[in-house]
PDB file of C-alpha atoms in Angstrom:
ATOM      1  CA  MET I  21    -224.086-172.118-181.751  1.00 51.00           C
ATOM      2  CA  SER I  22    -221.511-170.429-179.879  1.00 53.00           C
ATOM      3  CA  ASP I  23    -223.763-167.385-180.505  1.00 57.00           C
ATOM      4  CA  ASP I  24    -226.906-168.824-178.197  1.00 61.00           C
ATOM      5  CA  LEU I  25    -224.350-168.654-175.193  1.00 57.00           C
ATOM      6  CA  PRO I  26    -223.967-165.612-173.132  1.00 59.00           C
ATOM      7  CA  MET I  27    -221.073-164.436-173.061  1.00 57.00           C
ATOM      8  CA  PRO I  28    -219.764-162.785-169.770  1.00 57.00           C
ATOM      9  CA  GLU I  29    -218.350-159.072-168.775  1.00 62.00           C
ATOM     10  CA  SER I  30    -214.878-160.403-169.751  1.00 57.00           C
ATOM     11  CA  GLY I  31    -215.683-161.755-173.591  1.00 57.00           C
ATOM     12  CA  GLU I  32    -215.166-165.893-172.967  1.00 56.00           C
ATOM     13  CA  PRO I  33    -217.413-167.886-172.662  1.00 56.00           C
ATOM     14  CA  GLU I  34    -219.104-169.893-169.047  1.00 57.00           C
ATOM     15  CA  GLY I  35    -217.013-171.964-167.688  1.00 55.00           C
ATOM     16  CA  THR I  36    -213.647-171.487-169.024  1.00 55.00           C
ATOM     17  CA  ALA I  37    -213.318-168.093-166.853  1.00 51.00           C
ATOM     18  CA  ALA I  38    -214.138-170.324-163.827  1.00 51.00           C
ATOM     19  CA  GLN I  39    -211.632-172.875-165.173  1.00 59.00           C
ATOM     20  CA  THR I  40    -208.520-170.778-165.113  1.00 62.00           C
ATOM     21  CA  GLN I  41    -209.051-168.585-161.364  1.00 67.00           C
ATOM     22  CA  PRO I  42    -207.340-169.897-158.811  1.00 64.00           C
ATOM     23  CA  VAL I  43    -209.419-171.014-156.105  1.00 61.00           C
ATOM     24  CA  PRO I  44    -209.123-168.085-152.742  1.00 60.00           C
ATOM     25  CA  ASP I  45    -207.176-169.543-149.686  1.00 59.00           C
ATOM     26  CA  ALA I  46    -209.343-170.229-146.860  1.00 57.00           C
ATOM     27  CA  ARG I  47    -206.356-168.472-144.635  1.00 56.00           C
ATOM     28  CA  ALA I  48    -206.460-166.037-146.950  1.00 57.00           C
ATOM     29  CA  GLY I  49    -207.469-162.538-144.504  1.00 58.00           C
ATOM     30  CA  SER I  50    -207.120-164.441-141.246  1.00 62.00           C
ATOM     31  CA  GLY I  51    -204.225-161.463-140.538  1.00 75.00           C
ATOM     32  CA  LEU I  52    -202.072-163.872-138.373  1.00 80.00           C
ATOM     33  CA  SER I  53    -198.513-164.308-139.276  1.00 88.00           C
ATOM     34  CA  VAL I  54    -196.908-168.012-138.218  1.00 89.00           C
ATOM     35  CA  ARG I  55    -195.261-166.297-135.588  1.00 89.00           C
ATOM     36  CA  GLY I  56    -199.170-165.012-134.290  1.00 88.00           C
ATOM     37  CA  TRP I  57    -200.217-168.733-134.601  1.00 90.00           C
ATOM     38  CA  LEU I  58    -197.583-169.975-132.268  1.00 91.00           C
ATOM     39  CA  MET I  59    -198.155-166.863-129.774  1.00 92.00           C
ATOM     40  CA  VAL I  60    -202.103-167.935-129.617  1.00 92.00           C
ATOM     41  CA  ALA I  61    -200.582-171.888-129.143  1.00 92.00           C
ATOM     42  CA  ALA I  62    -198.003-171.130-126.748  1.00 93.00           C
ATOM     43  CA  LEU I  63    -201.072-168.873-124.683  1.00 94.00           C
ATOM     44  CA  GLN I  64    -203.648-171.714-125.231  1.00 95.00           C
ATOM     45  CA  SER I  65    -201.086-174.191-123.478  1.00 95.00           C
ATOM     46  CA  VAL I  66    -200.320-171.629-120.737  1.00 95.00           C
ATOM     47  CA  LEU I  67    -204.309-171.067-119.655  1.00 95.00           C
ATOM     48  CA  THR I  68    -205.017-175.382-120.468  1.00 96.00           C
ATOM     49  CA  ALA I  69    -201.880-175.563-117.892  1.00 94.00           C
ATOM     50  CA  ALA I  70    -203.411-173.548-115.271  1.00 94.00           C
ATOM     51  CA  ALA I  71    -206.804-174.414-115.377  1.00 93.00           C
ATOM     52  CA  MET I  72    -204.834-178.424-115.090  1.00 91.00           C
ATOM     53  CA  ALA I  73    -203.369-176.946-111.673  1.00 88.00           C
ATOM     54  CA  GLY I  74    -206.123-175.232-110.615  1.00 87.00           C
ATOM     55  CA  TYR I  75    -208.800-178.545-110.943  1.00 85.00           C
ATOM     56  CA  ASP I  76    -206.011-181.040-108.993  1.00 80.00           C
ATOM     57  CA  HIS I  77    -205.839-178.476-106.343  1.00 77.00           C
ATOM     58  CA  LEU I  78    -209.434-178.138-105.898  1.00 78.00           C
ATOM     59  CA  TYR I  79    -210.839-180.908-106.596  1.00 76.00           C
ATOM     60  CA  GLY I  80    -208.224-183.867-106.640  1.00 68.00           C
ATOM     61  CA  LYS I  81    -206.904-185.408-104.160  1.00 60.00           C
ATOM     62  CA  PRO I  82    -203.110-185.284-104.130  1.00 59.00           C
ATOM     63  CA  TRP I  83    -202.339-188.355-101.752  1.00 62.00           C
ATOM     64  CA  ARG I  84    -199.319-187.229 -99.652  1.00 74.00           C
ATOM     65  CA  GLN I  85    -200.109-189.482 -96.309  1.00 83.00           C
ATOM     66  CA  TYR I  86    -200.283-193.286 -96.401  1.00 88.00           C
ATOM     67  CA  GLY I  87    -202.646-195.456 -93.942  1.00 91.00           C
ATOM     68  CA  VAL I  88    -202.050-199.128 -93.153  1.00 94.00           C
ATOM     69  CA  VAL I  89    -204.244-201.858 -91.797  1.00 95.00           C
ATOM     70  CA  ASP I  90    -203.987-205.234 -90.480  1.00 94.00           C
ATOM     71  CA  VAL I  91    -207.593-206.527 -91.926  1.00 94.00           C
ATOM     72  CA  GLN I  92    -206.745-209.867 -90.934  1.00 94.00           C
ATOM     73  CA  GLU I  93    -206.034-208.547 -87.033  1.00 94.00           C
ATOM     74  CA  ILE I  94    -209.429-207.335 -87.154  1.00 94.00           C
ATOM     75  CA  TYR I  95    -210.597-210.417 -88.214  1.00 93.00           C
ATOM     76  CA  ARG I  96    -208.661-212.630 -85.695  1.00 94.00           C
ATOM     77  CA  LEU I  97    -209.564-210.223 -82.966  1.00 93.00           C
ATOM     78  CA  LYS I  98    -213.521-210.527 -84.139  1.00 92.00           C
ATOM     79  CA  GLU I  99    -213.828-214.583 -84.592  1.00 92.00           C
ATOM     80  CA  LYS I 100    -211.702-214.900 -81.315  1.00 93.00           C
ATOM     81  CA  GLN I 101    -214.710-212.458 -79.252  1.00 91.00           C
ATOM     82  CA  LEU I 102    -217.557-214.350 -81.169  1.00 89.00           C
ATOM     83  CA  VAL I 103    -215.701-217.824 -80.267  1.00 89.00           C
ATOM     84  CA  GLU I 104    -215.045-216.837 -76.822  1.00 88.00           C
ATOM     85  CA  ILE I 105    -218.995-216.114 -76.668  1.00 84.00           C
ATOM     86  CA  ALA I 106    -220.312-219.104 -77.950  1.00 84.00           C
ATOM     87  CA  SER I 107    -218.220-221.574 -76.272  1.00 84.00           C
ATOM     88  CA  ARG I 108    -218.677-220.253 -72.716  1.00 82.00           C
ATOM     89  CA  PRO I 109    -219.704-222.698 -70.171  1.00 83.00           C
ATOM     90  CA  GLY I 110    -223.664-223.380 -70.535  1.00 79.00           C
ATOM     91  CA  ALA I 111    -224.319-221.327 -74.160  1.00 74.00           C
ATOM     92  CA  GLY I 112    -227.529-222.465 -75.128  1.00 81.00           C
ATOM     93  CA  GLU I 113    -229.045-221.617 -78.704  1.00 83.00           C
ATOM     94  CA  ALA I 114    -230.014-218.356 -77.621  1.00 82.00           C
ATOM     95  CA  GLU I 115    -226.030-217.297 -77.101  1.00 83.00           C
ATOM     96  CA  LYS I 116    -225.571-219.416 -80.715  1.00 82.00           C
ATOM     97  CA  GLY I 117    -227.672-217.186 -82.319  1.00 86.00           C
ATOM     98  CA  ARG I 118    -226.402-214.194 -80.944  1.00 87.00           C
ATOM     99  CA  VAL I 119    -222.999-214.899 -82.336  1.00 87.00           C
ATOM    100  CA  VAL I 120    -224.739-215.618 -85.521  1.00 89.00           C
ATOM    101  CA  GLU I 121    -226.554-212.181 -86.218  1.00 91.00           C
ATOM    102  CA  ALA I 122    -223.285-210.566 -84.118  1.00 90.00           C
ATOM    103  CA  ALA I 123    -221.434-211.922 -87.176  1.00 91.00           C
ATOM    104  CA  ALA I 124    -223.853-211.048 -90.013  1.00 92.00           C
ATOM    105  CA  GLN I 125    -223.970-207.139 -88.163  1.00 93.00           C
ATOM    106  CA  PHE I 126    -219.714-207.367 -88.325  1.00 92.00           C
ATOM    107  CA  ALA I 127    -219.633-208.297 -91.859  1.00 92.00           C
ATOM    108  CA  GLN I 128    -222.103-205.553 -92.755  1.00 94.00           C
ATOM    109  CA  GLN I 129    -220.356-202.816 -90.689  1.00 94.00           C
ATOM    110  CA  PHE I 130    -217.145-203.865 -91.525  1.00 94.00           C
ATOM    111  CA  PRO I 131    -216.795-202.434 -95.350  1.00 94.00           C
ATOM    112  CA  LYS I 132    -218.845-199.393 -94.241  1.00 94.00           C
ATOM    113  CA  ALA I 133    -215.621-198.435 -91.395  1.00 94.00           C
ATOM    114  CA  LEU I 134    -213.065-199.566 -94.226  1.00 93.00           C
ATOM    115  CA  ASP I 135    -214.947-196.904 -96.702  1.00 93.00           C
ATOM    116  CA  GLU I 136    -214.538-194.278 -94.034  1.00 93.00           C
ATOM    117  CA  LEU I 137    -211.026-194.567 -92.998  1.00 92.00           C
ATOM    118  CA  PRO I 138    -209.651-192.396 -96.002  1.00 91.00           C
ATOM    119  CA  ASP I 139    -212.406-188.954 -95.098  1.00 89.00           C
ATOM    120  CA  ASP I 140    -211.241-189.863 -91.451  1.00 88.00           C
ATOM    121  CA  CYS I 141    -207.031-189.613 -91.490  1.00 86.00           C
ATOM    122  CA  ARG I 142    -207.484-187.945 -95.015  1.00 84.00           C
ATOM    123  CA  CYS I 143    -204.978-190.157 -96.787  1.00 87.00           C
ATOM    124  CA  LEU I 144    -204.994-193.392 -99.240  1.00 88.00           C
ATOM    125  CA  VAL I 145    -205.481-196.336 -96.741  1.00 92.00           C
ATOM    126  CA  LEU I 146    -204.108-199.728 -97.806  1.00 92.00           C
ATOM    127  CA  VAL I 147    -203.921-203.079 -96.485  1.00 93.00           C
ATOM    128  CA  ARG I 148    -201.084-204.367 -94.929  1.00 91.00           C
ATOM    129  CA  THR I 149    -200.305-207.780 -96.754  1.00 91.00           C
ATOM    130  CA  ALA I 150    -200.236-205.130-100.066  1.00 90.00           C
ATOM    131  CA  ILE I 151    -196.734-203.302 -98.581  1.00 88.00           C
ATOM    132  CA  ALA I 152    -193.549-204.219 -99.290  1.00 87.00           C
ATOM    133  CA  ALA I 153    -191.869-201.573 -97.377  1.00 85.00           C
ATOM    134  CA  GLU I 154    -192.501-198.877 -94.766  1.00 81.00           C
ATOM    135  CA  VAL I 155    -192.933-195.373 -96.304  1.00 78.00           C
ATOM    136  CA  PRO I 156    -191.907-191.964 -93.401  1.00 79.00           C
ATOM    137  CA  GLY I 157    -195.447-191.062 -92.171  1.00 79.00           C
ATOM    138  CA  MET I 158    -197.425-194.071 -93.009  1.00 88.00           C
ATOM    139  CA  ARG I 159    -199.692-193.969 -90.087  1.00 91.00           C
ATOM    140  CA  ASP I 160    -201.484-197.516 -88.389  1.00 92.00           C
ATOM    141  CA  LEU I 161    -205.057-196.993 -88.912  1.00 94.00           C
ATOM    142  CA  THR I 162    -205.566-200.555 -87.577  1.00 94.00           C
ATOM    143  CA  PRO I 163    -206.789-198.911 -83.890  1.00 94.00           C
ATOM    144  CA  LEU I 164    -209.045-196.845 -85.167  1.00 93.00           C
ATOM    145  CA  LEU I 165    -210.805-199.290 -86.997  1.00 93.00           C
ATOM    146  CA  ARG I 166    -211.185-201.634 -83.743  1.00 93.00           C
ATOM    147  CA  ARG I 167    -212.354-198.620 -82.146  1.00 93.00           C
ATOM    148  CA  LYS I 168    -215.440-198.119 -85.189  1.00 91.00           C
ATOM    149  CA  LEU I 169    -216.220-202.126 -84.789  1.00 91.00           C
ATOM    150  CA  GLY I 170    -215.959-202.225 -81.326  1.00 87.00           C
ATOM    151  CA  VAL I 171    -213.261-204.756 -81.411  1.00 85.00           C
TER     152      VAL I 171
END
């Protein structure tokens, strides 16, 4: 029966030659030594860091200035305005209806005006009650917000 097996050029039956041959290394022929791979890794790290720095410079918003808004003051002033209008002598239902409309309009305008502040001042806007300590260069944006809202 062994006569029926085709003999490879090596003279051994098929199957035994493949078992004794070493498996070729996948890295063989790449041409890079360990030093070469380290240089590639270092170059890749430098390029990645440069790309991240460029992105941060162009698209990032590094907040270096801070603005503060006293939201409670704005609400108190608006409430005072509306109460004065509603409590005038001779104020009728029409006046009270306008007060309710003005309050609803203020409730819609306030978040929009607050969202526009960072673009107006080019700074990070914080609520005054969230501040534990003043930072040098911190701007009070409450007057700007009052002008925007007509308070």
